[in-house]
Structures are given as structure tokens and as C-alpha cells.
mmCIF file of C-alpha atoms in Angstrom:
data_model
loop_
_atom_site.group_PDB
_atom_site.id
_atom_site.type_symbol
_atom_site.label_atom_id
_atom_site.label_comp_id
_atom_site.label_asym_id
_atom_site.label_seq_id
_atom_site.Cartn_x
_atom_site.Cartn_y
_atom_site.Cartn_z
ATOM 1 C CA GLN A 22 96.597 57.304 122.029
ATOM 2 C CA SER A 23 96.793 60.629 119.815
ATOM 3 C CA LEU A 24 98.012 61.958 116.635
ATOM 4 C CA PRO A 25 99.732 65.257 115.675
ATOM 5 C CA MET A 26 97.640 67.873 114.492
ATOM 6 C CA SER A 27 100.297 70.027 113.310
ATOM 7 C CA ILE A 28 103.884 69.764 112.585
ATOM 8 C CA GLU A 29 105.838 72.902 111.929
ATOM 9 C CA LEU A 30 109.168 72.991 110.010
ATOM 10 C CA MET A 31 111.159 75.736 109.719
ATOM 11 C CA PRO A 32 113.902 76.172 106.735
ATOM 12 C CA GLY A 33 117.442 75.554 107.924
ATOM 13 C CA SER A 34 116.224 73.845 111.576
ATOM 14 C CA VAL A 35 117.427 70.738 112.802
ATOM 15 C CA SER A 36 114.049 69.746 114.395
ATOM 16 C CA TRP A 37 110.295 70.155 114.379
ATOM 17 C CA ALA A 38 107.667 71.252 117.180
ATOM 18 C CA PHE A 39 104.485 69.074 117.240
ATOM 19 C CA GLN A 40 101.562 69.312 119.197
ATOM 20 C CA THR A 41 98.708 66.725 120.021
ATOM 21 C CA HIS A 42 95.524 66.510 120.516
ATOM 22 C CA ALA A 43 92.822 64.348 121.603
ATOM 23 C CA ALA A 44 88.861 64.368 121.580
ATOM 24 C CA GLY A 45 89.207 67.791 120.496
ATOM 25 C CA SER A 46 91.869 68.873 123.480
ATOM 26 C CA TYR A 47 95.096 69.858 123.684
ATOM 27 C CA THR A 48 97.081 66.907 125.252
ATOM 28 C CA GLY A 49 100.845 68.096 125.035
ATOM 29 C CA GLY A 50 103.685 69.158 122.618
ATOM 30 C CA GLY A 51 107.268 68.743 121.926
ATOM 31 C CA ILE A 52 110.034 68.671 119.739
ATOM 32 C CA ILE A 53 111.370 65.902 117.691
ATOM 33 C CA ASP A 54 114.262 65.674 115.201
ATOM 34 C CA THR A 55 114.362 64.779 111.494
ATOM 35 C CA ASN A 56 114.423 60.878 112.470
ATOM 36 C CA PHE A 57 111.362 61.409 114.538
ATOM 37 C CA LYS A 58 113.221 60.894 117.941
ATOM 38 C CA GLN A 59 111.513 62.539 120.886
ATOM 39 C CA LEU A 60 113.675 65.434 122.265
ATOM 40 C CA PHE A 61 111.418 67.164 124.347
ATOM 41 C CA PHE A 62 107.791 66.689 125.603
ATOM 42 C CA SER A 63 105.439 68.475 127.989
ATOM 43 C CA GLU A 64 101.280 68.113 128.661
ATOM 44 C CA THR A 65 101.131 71.570 129.488
ATOM 45 C CA ILE A 66 103.639 73.494 127.204
ATOM 46 C CA ALA A 67 102.592 74.401 123.616
ATOM 47 C CA LEU A 68 105.506 75.375 121.143
ATOM 48 C CA THR A 69 105.865 77.406 118.190
ATOM 49 C CA ALA A 70 108.852 77.172 115.850
ATOM 50 C CA ALA A 71 110.965 80.709 115.734
ATOM 51 C CA ALA A 72 112.824 82.343 112.709
ATOM 52 C CA TRP A 73 116.060 81.785 114.548
ATOM 53 C CA GLY A 74 115.741 77.970 114.845
ATOM 54 C CA GLY A 75 114.513 77.249 117.987
ATOM 55 C CA PHE A 76 111.002 77.091 119.730
ATOM 56 C CA VAL A 77 109.199 79.561 121.792
ATOM 57 C CA ALA A 78 106.457 78.435 124.330
ATOM 58 C CA GLN A 79 103.181 79.908 123.844
ATOM 59 C CA PHE A 80 100.380 81.457 125.998
ATOM 60 C CA SER A 81 102.986 83.430 128.134
ATOM 61 C CA GLN A 82 104.887 80.390 129.562
ATOM 62 C CA GLY A 83 107.958 82.429 129.874
ATOM 63 C CA GLN A 84 110.341 79.752 128.360
ATOM 64 C CA CYS A 85 112.407 78.898 125.017
ATOM 65 C CA PHE A 86 114.217 75.631 123.605
ATOM 66 C CA SER A 87 116.958 75.286 121.588
ATOM 67 C CA PRO A 88 116.881 73.340 118.413
ATOM 68 C CA GLN A 89 118.036 70.255 120.183
ATOM 69 C CA GLY A 90 115.113 70.457 122.687
ATOM 70 C CA LYS A 91 117.136 72.274 125.540
ATOM 71 C CA PRO A 92 115.355 75.076 127.796
ATOM 72 C CA LEU A 93 117.202 78.114 127.288
ATOM 73 C CA PHE A 94 116.516 79.894 130.653
ATOM 74 C CA SER A 95 117.070 78.356 134.173
ATOM 75 C CA GLU A 96 114.813 80.997 135.571
ATOM 76 C CA LYS A 97 111.198 81.221 135.283
ATOM 77 C CA TYR A 98 110.022 84.346 133.192
ATOM 78 C CA ASP A 99 106.517 85.764 132.850
ATOM 79 C CA TRP A 100 106.946 85.798 129.038
ATOM 80 C CA VAL A 101 109.625 85.814 126.460
ATOM 81 C CA SER A 102 109.273 86.983 123.099
ATOM 82 C CA PRO A 103 111.590 87.340 120.048
ATOM 83 C CA ASP A 104 112.852 90.969 119.558
ATOM 84 C CA ARG A 105 110.846 91.637 116.137
ATOM 85 C CA TRP A 106 114.043 93.501 114.466
ATOM 86 C CA SER A 107 116.688 90.660 115.048
ATOM 87 C CA ASN A 108 116.815 86.969 115.362
ATOM 88 C CA GLN A 109 119.512 87.337 117.837
ATOM 89 C CA TYR A 110 117.405 88.439 121.126
ATOM 90 C CA PHE A 111 114.683 87.632 123.306
ATOM 91 C CA LEU A 112 112.705 90.375 125.603
ATOM 92 C CA ILE A 113 112.290 88.339 128.750
ATOM 93 C CA ALA A 114 109.765 89.727 131.451
ATOM 94 C CA LYS A 115 109.248 89.124 135.380
ATOM 95 C CA GLN A 116 106.927 90.868 137.764
ATOM 96 C CA GLY A 117 106.135 93.770 135.175
ATOM 97 C CA LYS A 118 109.663 94.410 134.310
ATOM 98 C CA VAL A 119 111.541 93.991 130.974
ATOM 99 C CA GLY A 120 115.026 92.653 129.996
ATOM 100 C CA LEU A 121 116.989 91.366 127.266
ATOM 101 C CA SER A 122 118.758 87.922 126.502
ATOM 102 C CA THR A 123 120.433 86.232 123.575
ATOM 103 C CA ILE A 124 118.805 83.470 121.694
ATOM 104 C CA SER A 125 121.128 81.277 123.455
ATOM 105 C CA GLY A 126 119.771 81.954 127.078
ATOM 106 C CA LYS A 127 122.332 84.325 127.931
ATOM 107 C CA VAL A 128 120.612 87.273 129.754
ATOM 108 C CA LEU A 129 122.180 90.598 128.785
ATOM 109 C CA ILE A 130 119.837 93.097 130.769
ATOM 110 C CA GLU A 131 118.031 91.811 133.891
ATOM 111 C CA PRO A 132 114.659 92.773 133.814
ATOM 112 C CA ARG A 133 114.373 96.224 135.134
ATOM 113 C CA TYR A 134 112.605 98.555 132.416
ATOM 114 C CA GLU A 135 108.997 99.367 132.352
ATOM 115 C CA ARG A 136 108.928 98.851 128.526
ATOM 116 C CA LEU A 137 111.830 97.523 125.956
ATOM 117 C CA GLU A 138 111.503 97.794 122.300
ATOM 118 C CA GLY A 139 114.109 97.084 119.780
ATOM 119 C CA LEU A 140 114.687 99.547 116.696
ATOM 120 C CA PRO A 141 115.646 99.077 113.123
ATOM 121 C CA GLY A 142 119.053 100.699 113.917
ATOM 122 C CA GLY A 143 120.030 98.267 116.584
ATOM 123 C CA GLY A 144 119.383 99.884 119.656
ATOM 124 C CA PHE A 145 116.517 99.471 122.035
ATOM 125 C CA MET A 146 114.116 102.275 123.371
ATOM 126 C CA ALA A 147 113.636 101.535 127.140
ATOM 127 C CA VAL A 148 111.075 103.455 129.760
ATOM 128 C CA LEU A 149 112.549 103.737 133.327
ATOM 129 C CA ASN A 150 110.478 105.663 135.630
ATOM 130 C CA ARG A 151 108.107 106.806 133.270
ATOM 131 C CA ARG A 152 110.925 108.421 131.514
ATOM 132 C CA THR A 153 112.403 107.273 127.744
ATOM 133 C CA GLY A 154 115.796 106.765 126.508
ATOM 134 C CA LEU A 155 117.957 104.437 124.497
ATOM 135 C CA VAL A 156 120.221 101.371 125.101
ATOM 136 C CA ASP A 157 122.293 99.238 123.481
ATOM 137 C CA PRO A 158 122.008 95.338 123.883
ATOM 138 C CA SER A 159 124.697 95.257 126.494
ATOM 139 C CA GLY A 160 122.426 97.902 128.692
ATOM 140 C CA LYS A 161 124.928 100.735 127.743
ATOM 141 C CA VAL A 162 122.687 104.051 127.886
ATOM 142 C CA LEU A 163 122.985 105.591 124.460
ATOM 143 C CA ILE A 164 120.637 108.470 125.245
ATOM 144 C CA PRO A 165 119.838 109.349 128.749
ATOM 145 C CA PHE A 166 116.260 108.748 130.102
ATOM 146 C CA GLU A 167 114.890 112.382 129.936
ATOM 147 C CA TYR A 168 112.386 112.291 127.181
ATOM 148 C CA ASP A 169 108.736 111.652 126.989
ATOM 149 C CA ARG A 170 108.839 109.626 124.085
ATOM 150 C CA LEU A 171 111.157 108.354 121.031
ATOM 151 C CA GLU A 172 109.902 107.836 117.609
ATOM 152 C CA ALA A 173 111.680 105.296 115.070
ATOM 153 C CA TRP A 174 112.104 106.502 111.880
ATOM 154 C CA PRO A 175 114.135 104.940 108.592
ATOM 155 C CA ASN A 176 117.605 105.489 108.088
ATOM 156 C CA ASP A 177 118.721 104.643 111.544
ATOM 157 C CA ARG A 178 117.181 107.816 112.509
ATOM 158 C CA LEU A 179 115.119 108.508 115.558
ATOM 159 C CA ILE A 180 113.055 111.419 116.847
ATOM 160 C CA LEU A 181 113.219 112.670 120.553
ATOM 161 C CA TRP A 182 110.227 114.350 122.132
ATOM 162 C CA GLN A 183 110.375 116.452 125.349
ATOM 163 C CA LYS A 184 106.985 118.134 125.963
ATOM 164 C CA ASP A 185 106.247 119.977 122.606
ATOM 165 C CA LYS A 186 109.561 119.801 121.186
ATOM 166 C CA CYS A 187 111.358 117.561 119.126
ATOM 167 C CA GLY A 188 114.800 116.702 117.752
ATOM 168 C CA LEU A 189 116.948 114.036 116.059
ATOM 169 C CA ALA A 190 119.132 111.358 117.134
ATOM 170 C CA ARG A 191 120.886 108.349 115.356
ATOM 171 C CA THR A 192 119.530 104.794 116.760
ATOM 172 C CA SER A 193 122.766 103.004 116.301
ATOM 173 C CA ASP A 194 125.001 104.939 118.686
ATOM 174 C CA GLY A 195 122.423 107.748 120.231
ATOM 175 C CA LYS A 196 124.327 110.708 118.644
ATOM 176 C CA ILE A 197 122.321 113.996 118.785
ATOM 177 C CA LEU A 198 121.873 115.367 115.138
ATOM 178 C CA LEU A 199 119.477 118.124 116.005
ATOM 179 C CA PRO A 200 118.921 119.489 119.397
ATOM 180 C CA VAL A 201 115.401 119.137 120.922
ATOM 181 C CA THR A 202 114.372 123.059 120.094
ATOM 182 C CA TYR A 203 112.125 122.249 116.917
ATOM 183 C CA ASP A 204 108.344 122.372 116.803
ATOM 184 C CA LYS A 205 108.038 119.729 114.135
ATOM 185 C CA ILE A 206 110.500 117.522 112.198
ATOM 186 C CA ALA A 207 108.893 115.659 109.230
ATOM 187 C CA PRO A 208 110.372 113.595 106.297
ATOM 188 C CA PHE A 209 110.633 115.916 103.198
ATOM 189 C CA ARG A 210 112.930 113.769 100.413
ATOM 190 C CA GLU A 211 114.496 110.598 100.360
ATOM 191 C CA ASN A 212 117.480 112.022 102.032
ATOM 192 C CA SER A 213 116.352 115.283 103.849
ATOM 193 C CA LEU A 214 113.840 116.547 106.550
ATOM 194 C CA LEU A 215 111.587 119.165 106.929
ATOM 195 C CA SER A 216 112.020 121.367 110.039
ATOM 196 C CA PHE A 217 109.674 124.088 111.602
ATOM 197 C CA ARG A 218 111.050 126.308 114.317
ATOM 198 C CA ASN A 219 110.793 129.887 115.497
ATOM 199 C CA GLN A 220 107.631 130.076 113.000
ATOM 200 C CA ARG A 221 110.125 129.266 110.093
ATOM 201 C CA TYR A 222 110.832 126.237 108.108
ATOM 202 C CA GLY A 223 114.224 124.870 106.837
ATOM 203 C CA ILE A 224 115.542 121.832 105.269
ATOM 204 C CA TYR A 225 117.934 119.450 106.599
ATOM 205 C CA THR A 226 119.703 116.337 105.458
ATOM 206 C CA HIS A 227 119.421 113.131 107.475
ATOM 207 C CA ASP A 228 122.675 114.023 109.110
ATOM 208 C CA GLY A 229 121.704 117.161 110.423
ATOM 209 C CA THR A 230 123.162 119.612 107.966
ATOM 210 C CA PRO A 231 121.334 122.196 106.982
ATOM 211 C CA VAL A 232 120.295 122.454 103.208
ATOM 212 C CA LEU A 233 117.743 125.450 103.119
ATOM 213 C CA PRO A 234 118.061 128.119 106.125
ATOM 214 C CA GLU A 235 114.920 128.176 108.566
ATOM 215 C CA ALA A 236 114.036 131.310 106.576
ATOM 216 C CA TYR A 237 110.513 130.584 105.449
ATOM 217 C CA GLN A 238 106.887 131.105 107.172
ATOM 218 C CA ASN A 239 105.290 128.625 104.587
ATOM 219 C CA MET A 240 106.800 125.650 102.576
ATOM 220 C CA THR A 241 104.661 122.904 100.622
ATOM 221 C CA ASN A 242 105.946 119.340 100.751
ATOM 222 C CA HIS A 243 105.679 119.059 96.640
ATOM 223 C CA THR A 244 108.118 117.643 94.287
ATOM 224 C CA TYR A 245 108.406 121.158 93.381
ATOM 225 C CA PRO A 246 108.158 123.258 96.566
ATOM 226 C CA LEU A 247 106.341 126.438 96.976
ATOM 227 C CA LEU A 248 107.937 128.619 99.139
ATOM 228 C CA GLU A 249 106.810 131.905 101.303
ATOM 229 C CA ARG A 250 108.841 134.613 103.101
ATOM 230 C CA ASP A 251 107.550 137.504 104.347
ATOM 231 C CA GLY A 252 104.637 137.652 102.643
ATOM 232 C CA LYS A 253 105.865 137.026 98.877
ATOM 233 C CA TRP A 254 106.058 133.655 97.519
ATOM 234 C CA GLY A 255 108.210 131.490 95.103
ATOM 235 C CA TRP A 256 108.859 128.395 93.330
ATOM 236 C CA SER A 257 111.873 126.061 93.661
ATOM 237 C CA ASP A 258 112.695 122.510 91.799
ATOM 238 C CA ASP A 259 113.340 119.106 93.429
ATOM 239 C CA GLN A 260 116.809 120.210 94.468
ATOM 240 C CA LEU A 261 115.273 123.367 96.133
ATOM 241 C CA ASN A 262 117.105 125.609 93.341
ATOM 242 C CA GLU A 263 114.790 128.913 92.587
ATOM 243 C CA ILE A 264 112.301 128.452 89.445
ATOM 244 C CA LEU A 265 110.204 131.392 90.437
ATOM 245 C CA PRO A 266 111.731 134.276 92.756
ATOM 246 C CA LEU A 267 110.006 135.202 96.278
ATOM 247 C CA GLU A 268 108.427 138.445 94.556
ATOM 248 C CA TYR A 269 104.535 137.060 94.004
ATOM 249 C CA ASP A 270 101.347 137.714 96.174
ATOM 250 C CA ALA A 271 100.319 134.039 96.019
ATOM 251 C CA ILE A 272 101.266 131.061 94.176
ATOM 252 C CA SER A 273 99.535 127.510 93.774
ATOM 253 C CA TRP A 274 100.359 124.259 92.272
ATOM 254 C CA GLN A 275 97.692 122.007 90.625
ATOM 255 C CA ASN A 276 97.431 119.549 87.692
ATOM 256 C CA GLY A 277 100.662 120.313 86.601
ATOM 257 C CA ILE A 278 100.228 123.908 86.346
ATOM 258 C CA CYS A 279 101.598 126.720 88.518
ATOM 259 C CA GLU A 280 99.549 129.819 88.770
ATOM 260 C CA SER A 281 100.932 133.290 90.450
ATOM 261 C CA ARG A 282 99.442 136.291 91.585
ATOM 262 C CA LYS A 283 101.372 139.699 91.400
ATOM 263 C CA GLY A 284 99.039 142.344 92.286
ATOM 264 C CA THR A 285 96.339 141.977 89.692
ATOM 265 C CA ARG A 286 98.257 140.217 87.239
ATOM 266 C CA ILE A 287 97.730 136.497 87.252
ATOM 267 C CA GLU A 288 100.287 134.166 85.185
ATOM 268 C CA ARG A 289 100.307 130.341 84.830
ATOM 269 C CA TRP A 290 103.576 128.390 84.449
ATOM 270 C CA MET A 291 104.824 125.147 83.541
ATOM 271 C CA LEU A 292 108.323 123.627 83.526
ATOM 272 C CA ALA A 293 110.371 123.032 80.759
ATOM 273 C CA GLY A 294 113.296 121.014 82.110
ATOM 274 C CA LYS A 295 113.918 123.131 85.265
ATOM 275 C CA ARG A 296 112.844 126.700 83.881
ATOM 276 C CA ALA A 297 109.399 127.946 84.208
ATOM 277 C CA VAL A 298 107.825 129.129 81.011
ATOM 278 C CA PRO A 299 104.662 131.114 80.709
ATOM 279 C CA THR A 300 101.574 128.893 79.352
ATOM 280 C CA ASN A 301 97.968 129.797 78.846
ATOM 281 C CA LEU A 302 96.677 126.327 79.770
ATOM 282 C CA GLU A 303 94.330 125.985 82.804
ATOM 283 C CA ALA A 304 95.901 122.489 84.021
ATOM 284 C CA LYS A 305 98.376 119.771 82.554
ATOM 285 C CA ILE A 306 98.466 115.823 82.961
ATOM 286 C CA SER A 307 101.168 113.658 81.697
ATOM 287 C CA ALA A 308 99.827 110.455 79.540
ATOM 288 C CA GLY A 309 100.701 107.224 78.908
ATOM 289 C CA ARG A 310 103.236 106.512 75.904
ATOM 290 C CA TRP A 311 103.451 110.227 75.233
ATOM 291 C CA ASP A 312 104.717 111.176 78.626
ATOM 292 C CA ALA A 313 108.215 111.739 77.546
ATOM 293 C CA ARG A 314 107.225 114.148 74.909
ATOM 294 C CA ALA A 315 103.920 115.544 75.166
ATOM 295 C CA TYR A 316 101.258 115.836 77.913
ATOM 296 C CA TRP A 317 97.351 116.346 77.830
ATOM 297 C CA GLY A 318 96.849 119.935 78.463
ATOM 298 C CA LEU A 319 93.301 122.006 79.289
ATOM 299 C CA LEU A 320 92.580 124.979 77.407
ATOM 300 C CA GLN A 321 89.123 126.809 77.880
ATOM 301 C CA ASN A 322 87.676 123.897 79.416
ATOM 302 C CA LYS A 323 89.047 121.744 76.509
ATOM 303 C CA TRP A 324 91.541 118.984 76.368
ATOM 304 C CA GLY A 325 94.585 118.802 73.636
ATOM 305 C CA LEU A 326 97.726 117.130 73.208
ATOM 306 C CA PHE A 327 100.710 119.716 73.237
ATOM 307 C CA ARG A 328 104.494 119.000 73.139
ATOM 308 C CA ALA A 329 106.865 120.250 76.173
ATOM 309 C CA SER A 330 107.120 123.761 73.943
ATOM 310 C CA SER A 331 103.312 124.314 74.084
ATOM 311 C CA GLN A 332 102.928 123.117 70.654
ATOM 312 C CA PRO A 333 99.694 121.070 70.079
ATOM 313 C CA LEU A 334 99.864 117.767 68.553
ATOM 314 C CA LEU A 335 96.240 117.547 68.845
ATOM 315 C CA PRO A 336 94.001 120.733 69.241
ATOM 316 C CA ALA A 337 92.568 121.762 72.559
ATOM 317 C CA GLU A 338 88.859 120.614 71.269
ATOM 318 C CA CYS A 339 88.139 117.531 73.287
ATOM 319 C CA ASP A 340 85.720 117.453 75.982
ATOM 320 C CA GLN A 341 87.157 114.271 77.458
ATOM 321 C CA PHE A 342 89.967 111.789 76.636
ATOM 322 C CA LYS A 343 91.091 108.609 78.109
ATOM 323 C CA MET A 344 93.964 106.282 77.702
ATOM 324 C CA ILE A 345 93.749 102.599 76.620
ATOM 325 C CA GLU A 346 96.909 101.296 75.152
ATOM 326 C CA TYR A 347 95.305 97.961 74.076
ATOM 327 C CA ALA A 348 96.038 96.422 70.538
ATOM 328 C CA GLY A 349 97.227 99.697 69.484
ATOM 329 C CA ILE A 350 94.316 101.802 70.353
ATOM 330 C CA VAL A 351 96.159 104.210 72.324
ATOM 331 C CA ALA A 352 93.499 107.083 73.397
ATOM 332 C CA VAL A 353 89.608 107.520 72.884
ATOM 333 C CA VAL A 354 88.725 111.379 72.863
ATOM 334 C CA ARG A 355 85.204 112.768 72.965
ATOM 335 C CA MET A 356 84.060 115.894 70.810
ATOM 336 C CA GLY A 357 80.469 116.873 72.040
ATOM 337 C CA ARG A 358 78.430 113.640 71.321
ATOM 338 C CA GLN A 359 80.894 111.973 68.969
ATOM 339 C CA ALA A 360 83.748 109.522 70.336
ATOM 340 C CA LYS A 361 86.949 109.037 67.996
ATOM 341 C CA ILE A 362 89.416 106.357 68.620
ATOM 342 C CA LEU A 363 93.188 107.110 67.960
ATOM 343 C CA ASP A 364 96.226 105.276 67.331
ATOM 344 C CA ALA A 365 99.950 105.944 68.437
ATOM 345 C CA ASN A 366 100.573 108.201 65.559
ATOM 346 C CA LEU A 367 97.222 110.055 66.733
ATOM 347 C CA GLN A 368 95.442 108.892 63.549
ATOM 348 C CA VAL A 369 91.701 108.570 63.715
ATOM 349 C CA ILE A 370 91.158 104.507 63.277
ATOM 350 C CA GLY A 371 87.364 104.654 64.438
ATOM 351 C CA GLN A 372 84.598 106.660 65.833
#
């Protein structure tokens, strides 16, 4: 009477979900094994295959089925949804409350929360009486329900918010790493955090260990941060070691050049290794295949190619430059109305 319009097979699964249609209308769906034996069929339930190998009823019909076609839940739920971070659990909902079950249908947490959401570290963010906390899959409370919201972060971390203050916790076990006394906590490096409290910035590791004391009124999130304390600015490297001391009235960083001002004296600096060396360049841009040994620098509105020691490889006489690296051509430079084509050895091979 009707033919399957779609068959969905999951890798590693022992059965298929199918849907049947006739005259453009849905007429049923079910489960068949790899020998095309019908394991389950319903004229009202539509199924979709799930990553754990079983099947979920579509359209909020509140049921799941094993790969053998057996219903997993004896009780009727409003809806069932696989946990997005794990193939081991279902979120189950009834009368506006949410709970948790295993993929075999064993209920771990009866529906009692206003919201339940799996987190990357393995815990579940839960809302009870409009307050947010953290529970494990068994329902054990890891972080009490006393926060306005929880914000999931990478590396098994969680930001706790209480009014306008925040702190840091571990998702897997709820351990508080930084108390809820900070105005701001933000990513800073792969393994560190930027904190702001009492009008001062500081740096912590993801475990809450202080790296840089909370002593700075300003701190930029550059690879080489600019720091300000009590009206004086300095410059640090990527490990937060001092490059320029905190003794300047102003410091800015743009296009690879650090510009400092002390009184009326303005100086420009660039990095040589992890040291600041004076330069008269207005901007610096690393370029293509010269990146390891030289850079394009701007001097009195003209571009040139310089070694790290500021020794010019190509004088600052170019109005524009463009990297190409095609068929041995590595740069085109323009001087006035004339353009020159340079090879890898900076020899002119055309103009």
C-alpha cells in the first residue's frame, strides 16, 4: 500500500528506523532489523535514529526505543531529548518539570527541575525555584541552588553569577576555585584568566592560582599586554614578564610597534626576542616567507623590508607592497607610478 520514503541507518546500529507515506501523508513509522524483519510499527509515532544506536520519537511524543524496537519508558513523558554532551543520558519532561534518565530508560532524576542542561564537564546545570545550581547525574547537589545563573566555560570550568558578582568553579565536582566576589572574569590565555575586582585587574590560572596580583587599573588583552598602575604604564611579554617598566605616562601598541610617552618625550619600540629595542619605524608587519628573519616596516610613510636588528634589506622607498608567492614571485612593490616584481632573493625580475 505504501513505500518507505526514507530509511535512516546509524553506523554500528543493529536496526533501521523507517517512515511510510501515502498520497503525500504520513501513514506510520517503525523499526526493522537488517533482515527487514519488523520490530516495531505505529501509525502515529515518527522516529529518528539517535547517535547511541536507538531511536527517539519525534514531535514531542515522549518515548524512545532500543535498537531492538522495545519502548524504554513505561511512563508517558511530555518529551524526551538526548543530552547534547553525552550519549549516556536523556532529559525527560513531565508537567513542565525536567529530569534525567539513562539511555536504557532507568530514571535517575525524577522530573522536578524547571530546567536541566548537561555541561561539557559531566555535571548538569539545574534550576529550582528560579535559582540555579549544579547536580551530578545521580541528582546529588554539587553547587547549591543560590545563584542567578551559571555560565559554562571550556576546560571543565563554570562561572557562577550572583547579582553583579561572579566566581569560578569546576564543572565535574562543583569545587569553588574563585569566590563570587569579582566584577569580571574573562579568558586571557589558553591556561589563564583575567580578573577584575575592586577596580583592579589580575591574572589567575584556571585552577584559581594567582599569576599576577590584582594591582592594575588597566590591562590590555594583547599577546604582549600593556599594564597601568597608579597612572603609569608598562609593557609585558606573553609570560607577563616586564619588557618596559611601569614608568610611562602613556603606551599604545599598533601594527607591531609600541609607542611610549614620558612627559613630552615620545619613543617607539619593537621586540627583539623578549627585549624592547628602540626603533624609528611607524609600523611593522611580518610578511610571508620572510617572517622568520625580516618584516615590512613603515618609515616616514614609506615601506621597506628590515631585519630584526632594523638593518634594511629593502630601503623604505615603497608606497605599497603586496605578497604573492606564486611561481617564484614573492612581492610586488610600488614606487610612485612604477611597480616592481621581486623574487625570493629580493631581486627585480620585472617592472
